């Protein structure tokens, strides 16, 4: 006896899902577009951070930099810079042997408008017949304690300008709180070497003994 063919299941009419019925997970705080300020936050605002100081270079301000100088972190020293650009801090015990090549400067903690910290070697004007450019640089560094200044060499002297609108306050590195810490930090991070005696290789070479 032949079996009757199985009945096909009744087909259901095709149901089209509307766009509004799609599986969208609602934002837990409502519409994300209600808080426009949140959408515009930068990474620095979302994760506040502090820049770690890894080095301090001894250099003059660049001609296109706005700079400020710290009012308290500065000290006079004697520096020698070789033709290769190496910087040496000359201690009193070796000063006489290098007097003709050393410069008496005031090292000042400085910072640019963009937040780069460095040490500005400001020439200390001599008591007798000071060079005009040394006087100008020293005056500019003092003005930079209160104002953002820009200094650039023009012909025989520096040209100094300051911002008509002072803008933001400088951001000083928290690692440096005194002139001693500034010198120690520069030394430890390779900003200069120390010449402490007349037997130093640099002194011997300059005296023709090496």
Coordinates of N, CA, C and O in Angstrom, one line a residue, residues 53 56 73 75 109 119 173-189 192:
X53 N 60.7 65.3 32.2 CA 61.9 65.9 31.7 C 63.0 64.9 31.6 O 63.4 64.2 32.5
X56 N 68.1 68.6 29.4 CA 68.1 70.0 29.3 C 69.3 70.4 28.5 O 70.4 70.2 28.9
X73 N 65.7 80.6 39.2 CA 66.6 79.5 38.9 C 67.6 80.0 37.8 O 67.3 79.9 36.6
X75 N 72.2 81.0 37.6 CA 73.5 81.1 38.4 C 74.6 81.4 37.4 O 74.6 81.0 36.2
X109 N 67.2 79.0 33.6 CA 66.2 78.1 33.2 C 65.2 78.8 32.3 O 64.7 79.8 32.8
X119 N 68.3 75.5 28.9 CA 69.1 76.4 29.7 C 69.7 77.5 28.8 O 70.4 77.1 27.9
X173 N 59.3 72.8 34.4 CA 59.5 71.4 34.8 C 59.5 71.2 36.3 O 60.2 71.9 37.0
X174 N 58.7 70.3 36.8 CA 58.7 70.1 38.2 C 60.0 69.5 38.8 O 60.2 69.5 40.0
X175 N 60.8 68.9 37.9 CA 62.0 68.3 38.4 C 63.1 69.3 38.8 O 64.0 68.9 39.5
X176 N 62.9 70.5 38.4 CA 63.9 71.6 38.7 C 63.3 72.6 39.6 O 62.4 73.3 39.2
X177 N 63.9 72.7 40.8 CA 63.3 73.7 41.7 C 64.4 74.6 42.3 O 64.2 75.5 43.0
X178 N 65.7 74.4 41.8 CA 66.8 75.3 42.2 C 67.9 75.3 41.2 O 67.9 74.4 40.3
X179 N 68.8 76.3 41.3 CA 69.9 76.4 40.4 C 70.8 75.1 40.5 O 71.3 74.6 39.5
X180 N 71.0 74.7 41.7 CA 71.8 73.5 41.9 C 71.2 72.3 41.2 O 71.9 71.5 40.6
X181 N 69.9 72.1 41.4 CA 69.2 71.0 40.7 C 69.3 71.1 39.2 O 69.5 70.1 38.5
X182 N 69.3 72.3 38.7 CA 69.4 72.5 37.2 C 70.8 72.1 36.7 O 70.9 71.3 35.7
X183 N 71.8 72.5 37.4 CA 73.2 72.1 37.0 C 73.4 70.6 37.1 O 74.0 70.0 36.3
X184 N 72.9 70.0 38.2 CA 73.0 68.6 38.4 C 72.3 67.8 37.3 O 72.8 66.8 36.8
X185 N 71.1 68.3 37.0 CA 70.3 67.6 36.0 C 71.0 67.7 34.6 O 71.1 66.7 33.9
X186 N 71.5 68.8 34.3 CA 72.2 69.0 33.0 C 73.4 68.1 32.9 O 73.7 67.5 31.9
X187 N 74.2 68.1 34.0 CA 75.4 67.2 34.1 C 75.0 65.8 33.9 O 75.7 65.0 33.2
X188 N 74.0 65.3 34.7 CA 73.7 63.9 34.7 C 73.1 63.4 33.4 O 73.1 62.2 33.0
X189 N 72.5 64.3 32.6 CA 71.9 64.0 31.3 C 72.8 64.3 30.1 O 72.3 64.2 29.0
X192 N 76.6 68.9 29.7 CA 77.9 69.4 29.7 C 78.8 68.4 30.4 O 78.4 67.6 31.2

